[in-house]
Coordinates of C-alpha atoms in Angstrom, one line a residue:
X1 CA 7.8 -28.6 15.6
X2 CA 9.8 -26.3 18.0
X3 CA 7.6 -24.3 20.4
X4 CA 8.9 -20.9 19.1
X5 CA 8.0 -21.8 15.5
X6 CA 4.5 -22.9 16.6
X7 CA 4.1 -19.6 18.5
X8 CA 5.1 -17.6 15.4
X9 CA 2.7 -19.6 13.2
X10 CA -0.1 -19.1 15.8
X11 CA 0.5 -15.3 15.9
X12 CA 0.4 -15.1 12.1
X13 CA -2.7 -17.1 11.9
X14 CA -4.5 -14.8 14.3
X15 CA -3.4 -11.7 12.5
X16 CA -4.7 -13.2 9.2
X17 CA -7.9 -14.3 10.9
X18 CA -8.4 -10.8 12.3
X19 CA -7.8 -9.2 8.9
X20 CA -10.4 -11.5 7.2
X21 CA -12.9 -10.8 10.0
X22 CA -12.3 -7.1 9.8
X23 CA -12.9 -7.2 6.0
X24 CA -16.1 -9.1 6.4
X25 CA -17.7 -7.3 9.4
X26 CA -15.6 -4.2 10.2
X27 CA -13.5 -3.8 13.2
X28 CA -16.2 -2.8 15.7
X29 CA -18.3 -5.9 14.9
X30 CA -15.4 -8.3 14.9
X31 CA -15.4 -10.5 18.0
X32 CA -12.3 -12.0 19.6
X33 CA -13.9 -15.4 20.0
X34 CA -14.8 -15.4 16.3
X35 CA -11.3 -14.4 15.3
X36 CA -9.8 -17.3 17.4
X37 CA -12.2 -19.8 16.0
X38 CA -11.5 -18.7 12.4
X39 CA -7.8 -19.2 13.2
X40 CA -8.6 -22.6 14.7
X41 CA -7.0 -21.6 18.0
X42 CA -8.3 -21.3 21.5
X43 CA -9.4 -18.1 23.1
X44 CA -6.6 -18.6 25.5
X45 CA -4.0 -18.8 22.7
X46 CA -5.4 -15.6 21.3
X47 CA -5.0 -13.7 24.6
X48 CA -1.5 -15.2 25.0
X49 CA -0.5 -13.2 21.9
X50 CA -2.8 -10.2 22.1
X51 CA -4.2 -8.5 25.2
X52 CA -7.1 -6.8 23.4
X53 CA -8.7 -6.2 20.0
X54 CA -6.9 -2.9 19.8
X55 CA -3.6 -4.8 20.3
X56 CA -4.6 -7.2 17.5
X57 CA -5.7 -4.3 15.2
X58 CA -2.3 -2.7 15.6
X59 CA -0.7 -6.0 14.7
X60 CA -2.7 -6.0 11.5
X61 CA -1.5 -2.5 10.8
X62 CA 2.1 -3.4 11.5
X63 CA 2.0 -6.4 9.2
X64 CA 0.4 -4.3 6.4
X65 CA 3.1 -1.7 6.9
X66 CA 5.8 -4.3 6.7
X67 CA 4.4 -5.6 3.4
X68 CA 4.2 -2.0 2.0
X69 CA 7.8 -1.4 3.0
X70 CA 8.8 -4.6 1.2
X71 CA 7.1 -3.4 -2.0
X72 CA 8.7 0.1 -1.6
X73 CA 12.1 -1.4 -1.1
X74 CA 11.7 -3.2 -4.4
X75 CA 10.9 0.0 -6.1
X76 CA 13.9 1.8 -4.6
X77 CA 16.2 -1.0 -5.9
X78 CA 14.7 -1.0 -9.4
X79 CA 17.1 -0.1 -12.1
X80 CA 14.2 1.1 -14.3
X81 CA 13.6 4.8 -15.0
X82 CA 11.0 6.5 -12.8
X83 CA 7.9 6.0 -14.9
X84 CA 8.6 2.3 -15.5
X85 CA 9.6 1.7 -11.9
X86 CA 6.3 3.3 -10.7
X87 CA 4.3 1.2 -13.1
X88 CA 6.0 -1.9 -11.8
X89 CA 5.4 -0.6 -8.2
X90 CA 1.7 -0.1 -8.9
X91 CA 1.3 -3.6 -10.5
X92 CA 3.0 -5.2 -7.5
X93 CA 1.1 -3.2 -5.0
X94 CA -2.3 -3.9 -6.5
X95 CA -1.6 -7.5 -6.9
X96 CA -0.5 -7.8 -3.3
X97 CA -3.6 -5.9 -2.1
X98 CA -5.8 -8.3 -4.0
X99 CA -4.1 -11.5 -2.7
X100 CA -3.1 -10.5 0.8
X101 CA -6.1 -10.0 3.2
X102 CA -3.8 -8.5 5.9
X103 CA -2.6 -5.8 3.6
X104 CA -6.1 -5.1 2.3
X105 CA -7.5 -4.9 5.8
X106 CA -4.7 -2.7 7.0
X107 CA -5.3 -0.2 4.2
X108 CA -9.0 -0.1 5.2
X109 CA -8.4 0.7 8.8
X110 CA -9.3 4.2 10.0
X111 CA -6.3 6.6 10.0
X112 CA -6.8 7.2 13.7
X113 CA -6.8 3.4 14.3
X114 CA -3.8 2.7 12.0
X115 CA -1.4 5.6 11.8
X116 CA 0.7 5.4 8.7
X117 CA -1.8 3.8 6.5
X118 CA -4.3 6.6 5.9
X119 CA -4.6 8.1 2.5
X120 CA -2.7 11.2 3.5
X121 CA 0.2 9.2 4.9
X122 CA 0.4 7.1 1.8
X123 CA 0.4 10.2 -0.4
X124 CA 3.3 11.6 1.6
X125 CA 5.4 8.5 1.7
X126 CA 4.9 7.7 -2.0
X127 CA 5.5 11.2 -3.1
X128 CA 8.8 11.2 -1.2
X129 CA 9.7 7.8 -2.6
X130 CA 9.0 8.8 -6.2
X131 CA 10.6 12.2 -5.8
X132 CA 13.8 10.7 -4.5
X133 CA 14.1 8.5 -7.6
X134 CA 13.1 11.3 -9.9
X135 CA 15.9 13.5 -8.4
X136 CA 18.4 10.7 -8.5
X137 CA 17.7 9.1 -11.8
X138 CA 15.7 11.8 -13.8
X139 CA 12.1 11.6 -14.8
X140 CA 12.8 9.0 -17.5
X141 CA 10.6 10.7 -20.2
X142 CA 11.6 9.9 -23.8
X143 CA 13.9 12.7 -24.9
X144 CA 13.4 14.3 -21.5
X145 CA 16.0 15.7 -19.1
X146 CA 18.4 13.5 -17.2
X147 CA 19.1 13.8 -13.5
X148 CA 22.1 16.0 -14.3
X149 CA 20.1 18.7 -16.1
X150 CA 16.6 18.5 -14.7
X151 CA 15.2 21.6 -13.0
X152 CA 13.9 21.3 -9.5
X153 CA 10.3 21.7 -10.7
X154 CA 10.4 18.8 -13.2
X155 CA 11.0 16.0 -10.7
X156 CA 8.4 17.4 -8.3
X157 CA 5.7 17.7 -11.0
X158 CA 6.4 14.2 -12.2
X159 CA 6.4 12.7 -8.7
X160 CA 3.1 14.6 -7.9
X161 CA 1.5 13.2 -11.1
X162 CA 2.6 9.6 -10.4
X163 CA 1.6 9.8 -6.8
X164 CA -1.9 11.0 -7.6
X165 CA -2.4 8.2 -10.2
X166 CA -1.2 5.4 -7.8
X167 CA -3.3 6.7 -4.9
X168 CA -6.3 7.3 -7.2
X169 CA -6.1 3.7 -8.6
X170 CA -5.8 2.3 -5.1
X171 CA -9.0 4.0 -4.1
X172 CA -10.9 3.1 -7.3
X173 CA -9.8 -0.5 -7.1
X174 CA -11.3 -0.8 -3.7
X175 CA -14.8 -0.4 -5.4
X176 CA -14.0 -2.1 -8.7
X177 CA -11.1 -4.5 -8.9
X178 CA -10.7 -4.0 -12.7
X179 CA -8.8 -0.9 -11.9
X180 CA -6.1 -3.1 -10.4
X181 CA -5.8 -5.3 -13.4
X182 CA -2.2 -5.5 -14.7
X183 CA -3.2 -4.9 -18.3
X184 CA -5.2 -1.8 -17.3
X185 CA -2.3 -0.3 -15.3
X186 CA 0.2 -1.0 -18.1
X187 CA -2.2 0.5 -20.6
X188 CA -2.6 3.6 -18.6
X189 CA 1.2 4.0 -18.3
X190 CA 1.4 3.6 -22.1
X191 CA -0.8 6.6 -22.5
X192 CA 1.3 8.6 -20.1
X193 CA 4.6 7.8 -21.8
X194 CA 3.0 8.6 -25.2
X195 CA 2.1 12.1 -24.0
X196 CA 4.6 13.3 -21.4
X197 CA 4.0 16.9 -22.5
X198 CA 0.5 16.7 -20.9
X199 CA 1.9 17.1 -17.4
X200 CA 0.6 20.6 -16.5
X201 CA 3.3 23.3 -16.6
X202 CA 2.0 24.7 -13.4
X203 CA 2.3 21.3 -11.6
X204 CA -0.2 19.4 -9.6
X205 CA -1.4 20.1 -6.1
X206 CA 1.1 19.0 -3.4
X207 CA 0.1 15.5 -2.0
X208 CA -1.3 17.1 1.1
X209 CA -3.9 18.8 -1.1
X210 CA -4.9 15.8 -3.2
X211 CA -8.5 14.6 -2.7
X212 CA -8.7 12.1 0.1
X213 CA -10.0 8.7 -0.8
X214 CA -12.1 8.5 2.3

C-alpha cells in the first residue's frame, strides 16, 4: 500500500476514533492515548497527524461539515419541489447522523469549539438553502404559487417553517431516535402537504429567534 494512502487511512481512523470517544466520554474526558489505541495506532502516529486534542477536535468538526455540505449539495441539485426536496434532505440527514459517528460527534461539539455546527449556524445555513430553492422553484404547495408569481413573503414563511421543523427534529432525535425514523419524517411531511394553509399568515420567527436546541 502506498505510503500516502496509508497516511490518509490513519488520519481518517484517528478522526473516527476521536469522534467515537467524544460521544462516549465527552471532549474534556477523552484522552489522546485512548483515541490512538481505539484507532489501533501508536501515540506517535497520532501526534504525527495532530499536534493536540484541539487540533483533532477541529478535524472532527471539518469532517462533519464536509458531510453536511455533501448532503446540502444533494438538496441543491434535487429536481423535486421545495417541500419534497426538504423531506428528502431531512431523511438523508438523519440517516447519516445515525450511521456516521463523526457527523454525530461534530453536531454535539460546543459552538465555541466547532464554529459552523452550532444550532444557530445550522438554522442560518439551512434557512438560506431552503429560501434559495423556494425563490428559484416556488414553494411547491399543491395549487400554490409558482416561482414567477410568488410574493416575497411566501418563500420566506415556507423556508422558516421547514427550517424550524428540520432543526427541531434534529434536536429531538438526539434524545429519542424514533424522531429520525424515515416513516415518521415522511408521515410528518404528509400532514404538512395536506394542510399548507396552516402556515401562519404572519410568518414564523426569523431563524435567529428560533429556540436553541442547547
